[in-house]
PDB file of C-alpha atoms and ligand atoms in Angstrom:
ATOM      1  CA  MET A   1      -9.723  11.982  36.219  1.00 52.00           C
ATOM      2  CA  SER A   2      -8.041   9.981  33.445  1.00 54.00           C
ATOM      3  CA  GLU A   3      -7.473  11.806  30.158  1.00 63.00           C
ATOM      4  CA  VAL A   4      -8.803  10.374  26.914  1.00 65.00           C
ATOM      5  CA  HIS A   5      -6.191  10.771  24.161  1.00 72.00           C
ATOM      6  CA  GLU A   6      -7.372  11.310  20.599  1.00 74.00           C
ATOM      7  CA  PRO A   7      -5.295   9.281  18.131  1.00 77.00           C
ATOM      8  CA  GLN A   8      -2.592  11.478  16.602  1.00 95.00           C
ATOM      9  CA  THR A   9      -2.727  12.633  13.009  1.00 97.00           C
ATOM     10  CA  LEU A  10      -0.220  10.889  10.740  1.00 98.00           C
ATOM     11  CA  LEU A  11      -1.118  12.431   7.377  1.00 98.00           C
ATOM     12  CA  LYS A  12      -2.868  15.720   6.740  1.00 98.00           C
ATOM     13  CA  ILE A  13      -3.775  16.875   3.246  1.00 98.00           C
ATOM     14  CA  GLU A  14      -5.281  20.336   2.878  1.00 98.00           C
ATOM     15  CA  HIS A  15      -6.827  21.945  -0.196  1.00 98.00           C
ATOM     16  CA  LEU A  16      -5.067  19.562  -2.578  1.00 98.00           C
ATOM     17  CA  THR A  17      -5.615  20.549  -6.190  1.00 98.00           C
ATOM     18  CA  HIS A  18      -3.932  19.071  -9.244  1.00 98.00           C
ATOM     19  CA  ARG A  19      -3.976  19.877 -12.922  1.00 98.00           C
ATOM     20  CA  PHE A  20      -2.537  17.846 -15.771  1.00 97.00           C
ATOM     21  CA  GLY A  21      -2.107  20.605 -18.364  1.00 94.00           C
ATOM     22  CA  GLY A  22      -5.661  21.754 -19.019  1.00 92.00           C
ATOM     23  CA  LEU A  23      -7.283  18.843 -17.129  1.00 96.00           C
ATOM     24  CA  GLN A  24      -8.388  19.627 -13.582  1.00 96.00           C
ATOM     25  CA  ALA A  25      -7.872  16.187 -11.992  1.00 97.00           C
ATOM     26  CA  LEU A  26      -8.361  17.165  -8.323  1.00 98.00           C
ATOM     27  CA  THR A  27     -10.002  20.139  -6.631  1.00 98.00           C
ATOM     28  CA  ASP A  28      -9.704  21.006  -2.947  1.00 98.00           C
ATOM     29  CA  ILE A  29      -9.208  17.527  -1.466  1.00 98.00           C
ATOM     30  CA  ASN A  30      -8.767  17.350   2.320  1.00 98.00           C
ATOM     31  CA  VAL A  31      -7.731  14.181   4.139  1.00 98.00           C
ATOM     32  CA  GLU A  32      -6.732  13.453   7.723  1.00 98.00           C
ATOM     33  CA  LEU A  33      -5.466   9.984   8.621  1.00 98.00           C
ATOM     34  CA  LYS A  34      -5.154   9.087  12.291  1.00 97.00           C
ATOM     35  CA  LYS A  35      -2.313   6.859  13.427  1.00 97.00           C
ATOM     36  CA  GLY A  36      -3.153   3.171  13.531  1.00 97.00           C
ATOM     37  CA  THR A  37      -6.365   3.393  11.489  1.00 98.00           C
ATOM     38  CA  ILE A  38      -7.408   1.766   8.209  1.00 98.00           C
ATOM     39  CA  ASN A  39      -8.849   4.209   5.715  1.00 98.00           C
ATOM     40  CA  GLY A  40     -10.512   3.886   2.325  1.00 98.00           C
ATOM     41  CA  LEU A  41     -10.470   6.117  -0.735  1.00 98.00           C
ATOM     42  CA  ILE A  42     -13.199   5.194  -3.189  1.00 97.00           C
ATOM     43  CA  GLY A  43     -14.949   6.637  -6.213  1.00 96.00           C
ATOM     44  CA  PRO A  44     -15.756   5.921  -9.853  1.00 95.00           C
ATOM     45  CA  ASN A  45     -13.098   5.263 -12.501  1.00 94.00           C
ATOM     46  CA  GLY A  46     -11.191   8.434 -13.317  1.00 95.00           C
ATOM     47  CA  ALA A  47     -12.286  10.154 -10.072  1.00 97.00           C
ATOM     48  CA  GLY A  48      -8.676  10.997  -9.187  1.00 98.00           C
ATOM     49  CA  LYS A  49      -7.867   8.367  -6.526  1.00 98.00           C
ATOM     50  CA  THR A  50      -4.540   7.208  -7.945  1.00 98.00           C
ATOM     51  CA  THR A  51      -3.584  10.834  -8.578  1.00 98.00           C
ATOM     52  CA  VAL A  52      -3.984  11.498  -4.831  1.00 98.00           C
ATOM     53  CA  PHE A  53      -1.630   8.580  -4.068  1.00 98.00           C
ATOM     54  CA  ASN A  54       0.853   9.742  -6.717  1.00 98.00           C
ATOM     55  CA  LEU A  55       0.897  13.225  -5.189  1.00 98.00           C
ATOM     56  CA  VAL A  56       1.478  11.891  -1.670  1.00 98.00           C
ATOM     57  CA  SER A  57       4.268   9.571  -2.799  1.00 97.00           C
ATOM     58  CA  GLY A  58       6.015  12.305  -4.811  1.00 97.00           C
ATOM     59  CA  PHE A  59       5.394  11.061  -8.366  1.00 96.00           C
ATOM     60  CA  TYR A  60       3.629  14.363  -9.079  1.00 97.00           C
ATOM     61  CA  VAL A  61       4.014  17.767  -7.436  1.00 97.00           C
ATOM     62  CA  PRO A  62       0.688  19.284  -6.309  1.00 97.00           C
ATOM     63  CA  SER A  63      -0.566  22.311  -8.228  1.00 97.00           C
ATOM     64  CA  GLU A  64      -1.962  23.683  -4.943  1.00 97.00           C
ATOM     65  CA  GLY A  65      -2.421  22.606  -1.339  1.00 98.00           C
ATOM     66  CA  SER A  66      -0.264  20.952   1.274  1.00 98.00           C
ATOM     67  CA  ILE A  67       0.600  17.387   2.279  1.00 98.00           C
ATOM     68  CA  VAL A  68       2.084  16.966   5.756  1.00 98.00           C
ATOM     69  CA  PHE A  69       3.229  13.561   6.970  1.00 98.00           C
ATOM     70  CA  ASP A  70       4.253  13.085  10.596  1.00 96.00           C
ATOM     71  CA  GLY A  71       5.300  16.728  10.858  1.00 95.00           C
ATOM     72  CA  THR A  72       7.131  16.947   7.493  1.00 97.00           C
ATOM     73  CA  THR A  73       5.752  18.769   4.450  1.00 97.00           C
ATOM     74  CA  LEU A  74       5.988  16.438   1.455  1.00 97.00           C
ATOM     75  CA  ASN A  75       5.277  18.945  -1.349  1.00 95.00           C
ATOM     76  CA  GLY A  76       8.156  18.870  -3.824  1.00 92.00           C
ATOM     77  CA  LEU A  77      10.055  15.967  -2.221  1.00 96.00           C
ATOM     78  CA  ARG A  78      11.286  13.224  -4.561  1.00 95.00           C
ATOM     79  CA  PRO A  79       9.683   9.740  -4.276  1.00 94.00           C
ATOM     80  CA  HIS A  80      12.788   8.142  -2.685  1.00 91.00           C
ATOM     81  CA  LYS A  81      12.901  10.877  -0.010  1.00 94.00           C
ATOM     82  CA  ILE A  82       9.230  10.249   0.748  1.00 95.00           C
ATOM     83  CA  ALA A  83       9.873   6.496   0.959  1.00 93.00           C
ATOM     84  CA  ASP A  84      12.715   7.275   3.406  1.00 92.00           C
ATOM     85  CA  LEU A  85      10.162   9.074   5.596  1.00 95.00           C
ATOM     86  CA  GLN A  86       8.465   5.670   5.903  1.00 95.00           C
ATOM     87  CA  ILE A  87       5.634   5.812   3.425  1.00 97.00           C
ATOM     88  CA  GLY A  88       5.236   2.548   1.511  1.00 95.00           C
ATOM     89  CA  ARG A  89       2.905   1.888  -1.376  1.00 96.00           C
ATOM     90  CA  THR A  90       1.749  -0.618  -3.936  1.00 95.00           C
ATOM     91  CA  PHE A  91       0.504   0.098  -7.440  1.00 93.00           C
ATOM     92  CA  GLN A  92      -2.759  -0.399  -9.299  1.00 90.00           C
ATOM     93  CA  ASN A  93      -0.815  -2.452 -11.870  1.00 87.00           C
ATOM     94  CA  ILE A  94       1.550  -4.649  -9.882  1.00 86.00           C
ATOM     95  CA  ARG A  95       5.145  -3.437 -10.200  1.00 89.00           C
ATOM     96  CA  LEU A  96       7.479  -6.322  -9.456  1.00 91.00           C
ATOM     97  CA  TRP A  97      10.686  -7.142 -11.327  1.00 90.00           C
ATOM     98  CA  SER A  98       9.295 -10.064 -13.287  1.00 86.00           C
ATOM     99  CA  ASP A  99      12.674 -11.579 -14.247  1.00 87.00           C
ATOM    100  CA  MET A 100      13.995 -11.599 -10.684  1.00 93.00           C
ATOM    101  CA  THR A 101      12.908 -14.084  -8.039  1.00 95.00           C
ATOM    102  CA  VAL A 102      10.521 -13.052  -5.295  1.00 95.00           C
ATOM    103  CA  LEU A 103      13.471 -13.167  -2.877  1.00 94.00           C
ATOM    104  CA  ASP A 104      15.533 -10.833  -5.082  1.00 92.00           C
ATOM    105  CA  ASN A 105      12.577  -8.473  -5.402  1.00 93.00           C
ATOM    106  CA  ILE A 106      12.623  -8.089  -1.620  1.00 91.00           C
ATOM    107  CA  CYS A 107      16.428  -7.819  -1.456  1.00 89.00           C
ATOM    108  CA  ILE A 108      16.623  -5.126  -4.125  1.00 84.00           C
ATOM    109  CA  ALA A 109      14.211  -2.902  -2.215  1.00 77.00           C
ATOM    110  CA  GLN A 110      16.646  -3.029   0.710  1.00 77.00           C
ATOM    111  CA  HIS A 111      19.706  -2.471  -1.504  1.00 67.00           C
ATOM    112  CA  SER A 112      18.278   0.686  -3.000  1.00 62.00           C
ATOM    113  CA  ARG A 113      17.815   2.052   0.503  1.00 62.00           C
ATOM    114  CA  LEU A 114      21.317   1.363   1.786  1.00 61.00           C
ATOM    115  CA  GLY A 115      23.291   3.481  -0.666  1.00 60.00           C
ATOM    116  CA  PHE A 116      26.531   1.518  -1.008  1.00 62.00           C
ATOM    117  CA  SER A 117      29.471   3.438  -2.450  1.00 66.00           C
ATOM    118  CA  LEU A 118      30.626   2.562  -5.978  1.00 66.00           C
ATOM    119  CA  LYS A 119      33.812   1.223  -4.414  1.00 70.00           C
ATOM    120  CA  ASP A 120      31.778  -1.171  -2.231  1.00 68.00           C
ATOM    121  CA  VAL A 121      29.802  -2.425  -5.226  1.00 65.00           C
ATOM    122  CA  PHE A 122      32.669  -2.833  -7.732  1.00 70.00           C
ATOM    123  CA  LEU A 123      35.270  -4.204  -5.336  1.00 70.00           C
ATOM    124  CA  ARG A 124      32.693  -6.261  -3.445  1.00 74.00           C
ATOM    125  CA  THR A 125      34.266  -5.123  -0.185  1.00 73.00           C
ATOM    126  CA  LYS A 126      33.769  -7.017   3.069  1.00 77.00           C
ATOM    127  CA  ASN A 127      31.288  -4.354   4.137  1.00 73.00           C
ATOM    128  CA  TYR A 128      29.267  -4.994   0.964  1.00 73.00           C
ATOM    129  CA  LYS A 129      29.343  -8.794   1.303  1.00 79.00           C
ATOM    130  CA  ASP A 130      28.374  -8.698   4.988  1.00 79.00           C
ATOM    131  CA  ARG A 131      25.443  -6.408   4.337  1.00 81.00           C
ATOM    132  CA  GLU A 132      24.364  -8.465   1.332  1.00 81.00           C
ATOM    133  CA  ALA A 133      24.286 -11.631   3.455  1.00 84.00           C
ATOM    134  CA  GLN A 134      22.314  -9.806   6.133  1.00 86.00           C
ATOM    135  CA  ILE A 135      19.783  -8.489   3.592  1.00 87.00           C
ATOM    136  CA  HIS A 136      19.376 -11.994   2.183  1.00 88.00           C
ATOM    137  CA  LYS A 137      18.749 -13.458   5.629  1.00 90.00           C
ATOM    138  CA  GLU A 138      16.256 -10.740   6.548  1.00 89.00           C
ATOM    139  CA  ALA A 139      14.427 -11.177   3.215  1.00 91.00           C
ATOM    140  CA  TRP A 140      13.978 -14.894   3.936  1.00 92.00           C
ATOM    141  CA  GLU A 141      12.689 -14.124   7.407  1.00 92.00           C
ATOM    142  CA  LEU A 142      10.249 -11.600   5.987  1.00 92.00           C
ATOM    143  CA  LEU A 143       8.920 -14.049   3.394  1.00 94.00           C
ATOM    144  CA  GLU A 144       8.496 -16.708   6.061  1.00 93.00           C
ATOM    145  CA  LYS A 145       6.629 -14.259   8.258  1.00 91.00           C
ATOM    146  CA  PHE A 146       4.313 -13.413   5.362  1.00 91.00           C
ATOM    147  CA  SER A 147       3.744 -17.089   4.481  1.00 91.00           C
ATOM    148  CA  LEU A 148       5.448 -16.454   1.131  1.00 94.00           C
ATOM    149  CA  ALA A 149       8.592 -18.555   1.588  1.00 95.00           C
ATOM    150  CA  ASP A 150       7.152 -21.249  -0.702  1.00 95.00           C
ATOM    151  CA  SER A 151       7.317 -18.725  -3.550  1.00 95.00           C
ATOM    152  CA  ALA A 152      10.711 -17.206  -2.647  1.00 95.00           C
ATOM    153  CA  LEU A 153      12.596 -18.766  -5.548  1.00 96.00           C
ATOM    154  CA  ASP A 154       9.831 -18.326  -8.136  1.00 95.00           C
ATOM    155  CA  TYR A 155       9.558 -15.545 -10.687  1.00 95.00           C
ATOM    156  CA  PRO A 156       6.555 -13.264 -10.067  1.00 93.00           C
ATOM    157  CA  LYS A 157       5.303 -13.726 -13.649  1.00 92.00           C
ATOM    158  CA  ASN A 158       4.778 -17.456 -12.908  1.00 94.00           C
ATOM    159  CA  LEU A 159       2.779 -16.864  -9.726  1.00 93.00           C
ATOM    160  CA  PRO A 160      -0.987 -16.433  -9.328  1.00 91.00           C
ATOM    161  CA  TYR A 161      -2.111 -12.827  -9.222  1.00 89.00           C
ATOM    162  CA  GLY A 162      -3.107 -13.046  -5.561  1.00 90.00           C
ATOM    163  CA  ILE A 163       0.408 -14.134  -4.546  1.00 92.00           C
ATOM    164  CA  GLN A 164       1.985 -11.378  -6.650  1.00 93.00           C
ATOM    165  CA  ARG A 165      -0.167  -8.864  -4.769  1.00 93.00           C
ATOM    166  CA  ARG A 166       0.991 -10.286  -1.447  1.00 93.00           C
ATOM    167  CA  VAL A 167       4.625 -10.106  -2.530  1.00 94.00           C
ATOM    168  CA  GLU A 168       4.229  -6.475  -3.542  1.00 95.00           C
ATOM    169  CA  ILE A 169       2.667  -5.663  -0.167  1.00 95.00           C
ATOM    170  CA  ALA A 170       5.433  -7.573   1.669  1.00 94.00           C
ATOM    171  CA  ARG A 171       8.065  -5.658  -0.308  1.00 93.00           C
ATOM    172  CA  ALA A 172       6.483  -2.344   0.692  1.00 94.00           C
ATOM    173  CA  LEU A 173       6.482  -3.489   4.323  1.00 93.00           C
ATOM    174  CA  SER A 174      10.138  -4.550   4.153  1.00 90.00           C
ATOM    175  CA  LEU A 175      10.973  -0.826   4.225  1.00 87.00           C
ATOM    176  CA  ASN A 176       9.236  -0.496   7.582  1.00 91.00           C
ATOM    177  CA  PRO A 177       6.583   2.085   6.648  1.00 95.00           C
ATOM    178  CA  LYS A 178       4.478   4.024   9.124  1.00 97.00           C
ATOM    179  CA  LEU A 179       1.894   4.479   6.383  1.00 98.00           C
ATOM    180  CA  LEU A 180       1.076   1.758   3.854  1.00 98.00           C
ATOM    181  CA  MET A 181      -0.839   2.912   0.777  1.00 98.00           C
ATOM    182  CA  LEU A 182      -2.510   0.178  -1.284  1.00 98.00           C
ATOM    183  CA  ASP A 183      -3.852   1.077  -4.729  1.00 97.00           C
ATOM    184  CA  GLU A 184      -6.592  -1.457  -5.529  1.00 96.00           C
ATOM    185  CA  PRO A 185      -5.108  -4.481  -3.754  1.00 95.00           C
ATOM    186  CA  ALA A 186      -8.087  -6.601  -4.844  1.00 95.00           C
ATOM    187  CA  ALA A 187      -7.807  -5.732  -8.551  1.00 92.00           C
ATOM    188  CA  GLY A 188      -7.626  -8.889 -10.633  1.00 88.00           C
ATOM    189  CA  LEU A 189      -8.527 -11.201  -7.739  1.00 90.00           C
ATOM    190  CA  SER A 190     -11.412 -13.618  -8.036  1.00 88.00           C
ATOM    191  CA  THR A 191     -14.297 -13.224  -5.597  1.00 88.00           C
ATOM    192  CA  SER A 192     -13.128 -16.343  -3.774  1.00 86.00           C
ATOM    193  CA  ASP A 193      -9.698 -14.731  -3.155  1.00 89.00           C
ATOM    194  CA  LEU A 194     -11.162 -11.640  -1.489  1.00 92.00           C
ATOM    195  CA  ASP A 195     -11.573 -13.135   1.986  1.00 93.00           C
ATOM    196  CA  GLY A 196      -7.916 -14.190   1.909  1.00 92.00           C
ATOM    197  CA  LEU A 197      -6.834 -10.644   1.011  1.00 94.00           C
ATOM    198  CA  ILE A 198      -9.031  -9.146   3.723  1.00 96.00           C
ATOM    199  CA  ASN A 199      -7.519 -11.512   6.227  1.00 94.00           C
ATOM    200  CA  TYR A 200      -3.993 -10.727   5.048  1.00 94.00           C
ATOM    201  CA  ILE A 201      -4.492  -6.952   5.437  1.00 96.00           C
ATOM    202  CA  LYS A 202      -6.102  -7.460   8.867  1.00 96.00           C
ATOM    203  CA  TRP A 203      -3.147  -9.554   9.942  1.00 95.00           C
ATOM    204  CA  ILE A 204      -0.688  -6.885   8.709  1.00 95.00           C
ATOM    205  CA  HIS A 205      -2.576  -4.198  10.577  1.00 96.00           C
ATOM    206  CA  GLU A 206      -2.685  -6.188  13.804  1.00 95.00           C
ATOM    207  CA  THR A 207       0.917  -7.410  13.552  1.00 93.00           C
ATOM    208  CA  PHE A 208       2.640  -4.165  12.588  1.00 93.00           C
ATOM    209  CA  GLY A 209       0.183  -1.632  14.042  1.00 94.00           C
ATOM    210  CA  ILE A 210       0.666   0.640  11.035  1.00 97.00           C
ATOM    211  CA  THR A 211      -1.726   3.071   9.393  1.00 98.00           C
ATOM    212  CA  ILE A 212      -3.237   1.797   6.149  1.00 98.00           C
ATOM    213  CA  TRP A 213      -4.840   3.789   3.337  1.00 98.00           C
ATOM    214  CA  MET A 214      -6.402   1.882   0.493  1.00 98.00           C
ATOM    215  CA  ILE A 215      -8.032   2.631  -2.806  1.00 98.00           C
ATOM    216  CA  GLU A 216     -10.489  -0.128  -3.634  1.00 96.00           C
ATOM    217  CA  HIS A 217     -13.524  -0.762  -5.797  1.00 94.00           C
ATOM    218  CA  GLN A 218     -14.446  -3.984  -4.003  1.00 94.00           C
ATOM    219  CA  MET A 219     -16.806  -2.693  -1.327  1.00 94.00           C
ATOM    220  CA  GLN A 220     -16.642  -5.975   0.576  1.00 94.00           C
ATOM    221  CA  VAL A 221     -12.947  -5.269   1.217  1.00 96.00           C
ATOM    222  CA  VAL A 222     -13.407  -1.606   2.137  1.00 97.00           C
ATOM    223  CA  ASN A 223     -16.458  -2.150   4.334  1.00 96.00           C
ATOM    224  CA  THR A 224     -14.856  -4.983   6.265  1.00 97.00           C
ATOM    225  CA  LEU A 225     -11.526  -3.283   6.884  1.00 98.00           C
ATOM    226  CA  CYS A 226     -11.907   0.478   7.004  1.00 98.00           C
ATOM    227  CA  ASP A 227     -12.554   2.700  10.009  1.00 97.00           C
ATOM    228  CA  SER A 228     -13.253   5.617   7.702  1.00 97.00           C
ATOM    229  CA  ILE A 229     -13.927   6.058   3.989  1.00 98.00           C
ATOM    230  CA  LYS A 230     -13.574   9.120   1.764  1.00 98.00           C
ATOM    231  CA  VAL A 231     -15.473   9.206  -1.518  1.00 97.00           C
ATOM    232  CA  ILE A 232     -14.333  11.360  -4.418  1.00 97.00           C
ATOM    233  CA  ASN A 233     -16.064  11.955  -7.733  1.00 96.00           C
ATOM    234  CA  PHE A 234     -14.791  13.997 -10.696  1.00 96.00           C
ATOM    235  CA  GLY A 235     -11.780  15.014  -8.571  1.00 97.00           C
ATOM    236  CA  LYS A 236     -13.909  16.495  -5.777  1.00 97.00           C
ATOM    237  CA  GLU A 237     -14.911  15.264  -2.334  1.00 97.00           C
ATOM    238  CA  LEU A 238     -18.337  13.679  -2.302  1.00 96.00           C
ATOM    239  CA  ALA A 239     -18.593  12.179   1.188  1.00 96.00           C
ATOM    240  CA  GLU A 240     -16.694  10.902   4.206  1.00 97.00           C
ATOM    241  CA  GLY A 241     -17.764   8.582   6.996  1.00 97.00           C
ATOM    242  CA  THR A 242     -17.824   5.093   8.452  1.00 97.00           C
ATOM    243  CA  PRO A 243     -18.636   2.206   6.107  1.00 97.00           C
ATOM    244  CA  GLU A 244     -22.204   2.196   7.440  1.00 96.00           C
ATOM    245  CA  GLU A 245     -22.634   5.922   6.776  1.00 96.00           C
ATOM    246  CA  ILE A 246     -21.159   5.655   3.280  1.00 96.00           C
ATOM    247  CA  GLN A 247     -23.392   2.729   2.296  1.00 93.00           C
ATOM    248  CA  LYS A 248     -26.480   4.788   3.236  1.00 93.00           C
ATOM    249  CA  ASN A 249     -25.347   8.095   1.744  1.00 93.00           C
ATOM    250  CA  PRO A 250     -27.755   8.998  -1.129  1.00 92.00           C
ATOM    251  CA  ALA A 251     -25.133  11.046  -3.029  1.00 92.00           C
ATOM    252  CA  VAL A 252     -22.675   8.124  -2.896  1.00 93.00           C
ATOM    253  CA  ILE A 253     -25.312   5.607  -3.952  1.00 92.00           C
ATOM    254  CA  ASP A 254     -26.276   7.879  -6.814  1.00 90.00           C
ATOM    255  CA  ALA A 255     -22.733   8.537  -8.043  1.00 88.00           C
ATOM    256  CA  TYR A 256     -21.067   5.235  -7.291  1.00 87.00           C
ATOM    257  CA  LEU A 257     -22.743   2.543  -5.222  1.00 84.00           C
ATOM    258  CA  GLY A 258     -25.843   2.504  -7.418  1.00 78.00           C
ATOM    259  CA  ASN A 259     -24.095  -0.222  -9.358  1.00 65.00           C
ATOM    260  CA  ALA A 260     -26.014  -3.309  -8.177  1.00 46.00           C
ATOM    261  CA  LYS A 261     -22.923  -5.546  -8.258  1.00 50.00           C
ATOM    262  CA  ILE A 262     -20.989  -3.285  -5.882  1.00 55.00           C
ATOM    263  CA  VAL A 263     -23.891  -3.128  -3.403  1.00 49.00           C
ATOM    264  CA  GLU A 264     -24.323  -6.886  -3.552  1.00 52.00           C
ATOM    265  CA  ASP A 265     -20.582  -7.426  -2.869  1.00 55.00           C
ATOM    266  CA  ALA A 266     -20.753  -4.976   0.039  1.00 53.00           C
ATOM    267  CA  GLN A 267     -23.442  -7.024   1.734  1.00 50.00           C
ATOM    268  CA  LYS A 268     -21.673 -10.368   1.605  1.00 54.00           C
ATOM    269  CA  PRO A 269     -20.722 -11.693   5.062  1.00 50.00           C
ATOM    270  CA  PHE A 270     -17.023 -11.975   5.821  1.00 48.00           C
ATOM    271  CA  GLU A 271     -15.610 -15.300   7.017  1.00 47.00           C
ATOM    272  CA  PRO A 272     -12.103 -14.987   8.518  1.00 44.00           C
ATOM    273  CA  ILE A 273      -9.545 -17.487   7.222  1.00 42.00           C
ATOM    274  CA  LYS A 274      -6.451 -18.462   9.188  1.00 42.00           C
ATOM    275  CA  ILE A 275      -3.134 -17.714   7.455  1.00 42.00           C
ATOM    276  CA  ALA A 276      -1.101 -20.909   7.586  1.00 41.00           C
ATOM    277  CA  SER A 277       2.594 -20.500   8.243  1.00 41.00           C
ATOM    278  CA  GLN A 278       4.787 -22.144   5.652  1.00 39.00           C
ATOM    279  CA  SER A 279       8.484 -22.473   5.077  1.00 41.00           C
ATOM    280  CA  ARG A 280      10.670 -23.752   2.279  1.00 43.00           C
ATOM    281  CA  ARG A 281      14.011 -22.260   3.182  1.00 45.00           C
ATOM    282  CA  PRO A 282      16.711 -24.108   1.261  1.00 43.00           C
ATOM    283  CA  GLN A 283      18.980 -26.279   3.382  1.00 41.00           C
ATOM    284  CA  LYS A 284      22.541 -25.060   3.776  1.00 40.00           C
ATOM    285  CA  ASP A 285      25.068 -27.396   2.146  1.00 39.00           C
TER     286      ASP A 285
HETATM  287  N1  ATP B 301      -0.177  11.478 -15.913  1.00 70.49           N
HETATM  288  C1  ATP B 301      -1.364  11.931 -16.326  1.00 70.49           C
HETATM  289  N2  ATP B 301      -1.457  12.833 -17.332  1.00 70.49           N
HETATM  290  C2  ATP B 301      -2.659  13.303 -17.733  1.00 70.49           C
HETATM  291  N3  ATP B 301      -3.840  12.953 -17.194  1.00 70.49           N
HETATM  292  C3  ATP B 301      -3.800  12.050 -16.196  1.00 70.49           C
HETATM  293  C4  ATP B 301      -2.573  11.498 -15.693  1.00 70.49           C
HETATM  294  N4  ATP B 301      -2.860  10.639 -14.694  1.00 70.49           N
HETATM  295  C5  ATP B 301      -4.187  10.644 -14.566  1.00 70.49           C
HETATM  296  N5  ATP B 301      -4.756  11.491 -15.455  1.00 70.49           N
HETATM  297  C6  ATP B 301      -6.202  11.791 -15.576  1.00 70.49           C
HETATM  298  O1  ATP B 301      -6.636  12.242 -14.289  1.00 70.49           O
HETATM  299  C7  ATP B 301      -7.941  11.732 -13.992  1.00 70.49           C
HETATM  300  C8  ATP B 301      -7.869  10.934 -12.717  1.00 70.49           C
HETATM  301  O2  ATP B 301      -7.127   9.733 -12.966  1.00 70.49           O
HETATM  302  P1  ATP B 301      -6.799   8.691 -11.831  1.00 70.49           P
HETATM  303  O3  ATP B 301      -5.920   7.662 -12.432  1.00 70.49           O
HETATM  304  O4  ATP B 301      -6.293   9.405 -10.631  1.00 70.49           O
HETATM  305  O5  ATP B 301      -8.256   8.076 -11.528  1.00 70.49           O
HETATM  306  P2  ATP B 301      -8.672   6.894 -10.566  1.00 70.49           P
HETATM  307  O6  ATP B 301      -9.715   7.419  -9.631  1.00 70.49           O
HETATM  308  O7  ATP B 301      -7.475   6.259  -9.957  1.00 70.49           O
HETATM  309  O8  ATP B 301      -9.388   5.884 -11.586  1.00 70.49           O
HETATM  310  P3  ATP B 301      -9.421   4.267 -11.623  1.00 70.49           P
HETATM  311  O9  ATP B 301     -10.457   3.844 -10.633  1.00 70.49           O
HETATM  312  O10 ATP B 301      -9.835   3.981 -13.035  1.00 70.49           O
HETATM  313  O11 ATP B 301      -8.038   3.776 -11.323  1.00 70.49           O
HETATM  314  C9  ATP B 301      -8.360  10.933 -15.214  1.00 70.49           C
HETATM  315  O12 ATP B 301      -9.110  11.762 -16.049  1.00 70.49           O
HETATM  316  C10 ATP B 301      -7.046  10.554 -15.872  1.00 70.49           C
HETATM  317  O13 ATP B 301      -7.197  10.361 -17.259  1.00 70.49           O
HETATM  318 MG1   MG B 302      -6.596   4.425 -10.087  1.00 70.49          MG
END
């Protein structure tokens, strides 16, 4: 008889509670993400969603509870240590270096990981130059793969919001994460850009096979992409289930989905769009 294997757990959060001084932001949050799945975290403004992401990525230390990622307890680890464990994230307000090119934004993420010695940096040793050339080459390849090579030499501040979002996601993926956390990837996008974003995240999931966890208010995005959705409200768990279950859940409709616009967006059909491959790599002279 052939055995059926349950997908393994990648992230397990138990009894997560967080206080900011006297403000109880989160109370007893429990999350289990299975490897290879796409998961949603939704809830009204101020519910505590970004706080959950900030706790997992080490920006805050939990007041109570445990966060275990791929066998390692994350509580108390610094953000760069957590990134080294292969957790990548993007931010609700895009965080790109606006006065560096898109290409340099990708390169600098790699630089910060490599930890050159001061001697390497100041003397520009052969080791440093070789690695720098390699990083540059890999950054170009990454941007080509993500259909972003046309924007490689542009400054993020001059690019449309949707492209900036894609660059930030590509930068997170350049560090080879096992878990990619996206905080409101659709924020600021027009309704007509949503299908493109959905398609982009689907492509990432299929191409890299990674686990994705996203916070999102756009129910069209969450319902199309997610295997499972957790709803929080006032820092507490309200519901968990498949997109179909969540859309029908009376408590969720009452607390969150009752907003007619959100329900209407959730019911729009999704039309896949093909991502065209582009390239504008400068010619060598
Ligand atoms: N650094 C902080 N210091 C104090 N209070 C904070 C801090 N960060 C968040 N909060 C508070 O914690 C609560 C949860 O905030 P959080 O940003 O996690 O909500 P959210 O669900 O991401 O909301 P939104 O959908 O608006 O992004 C809010 O009351 C917020 O004001
Ligand atoms: Mg938030």
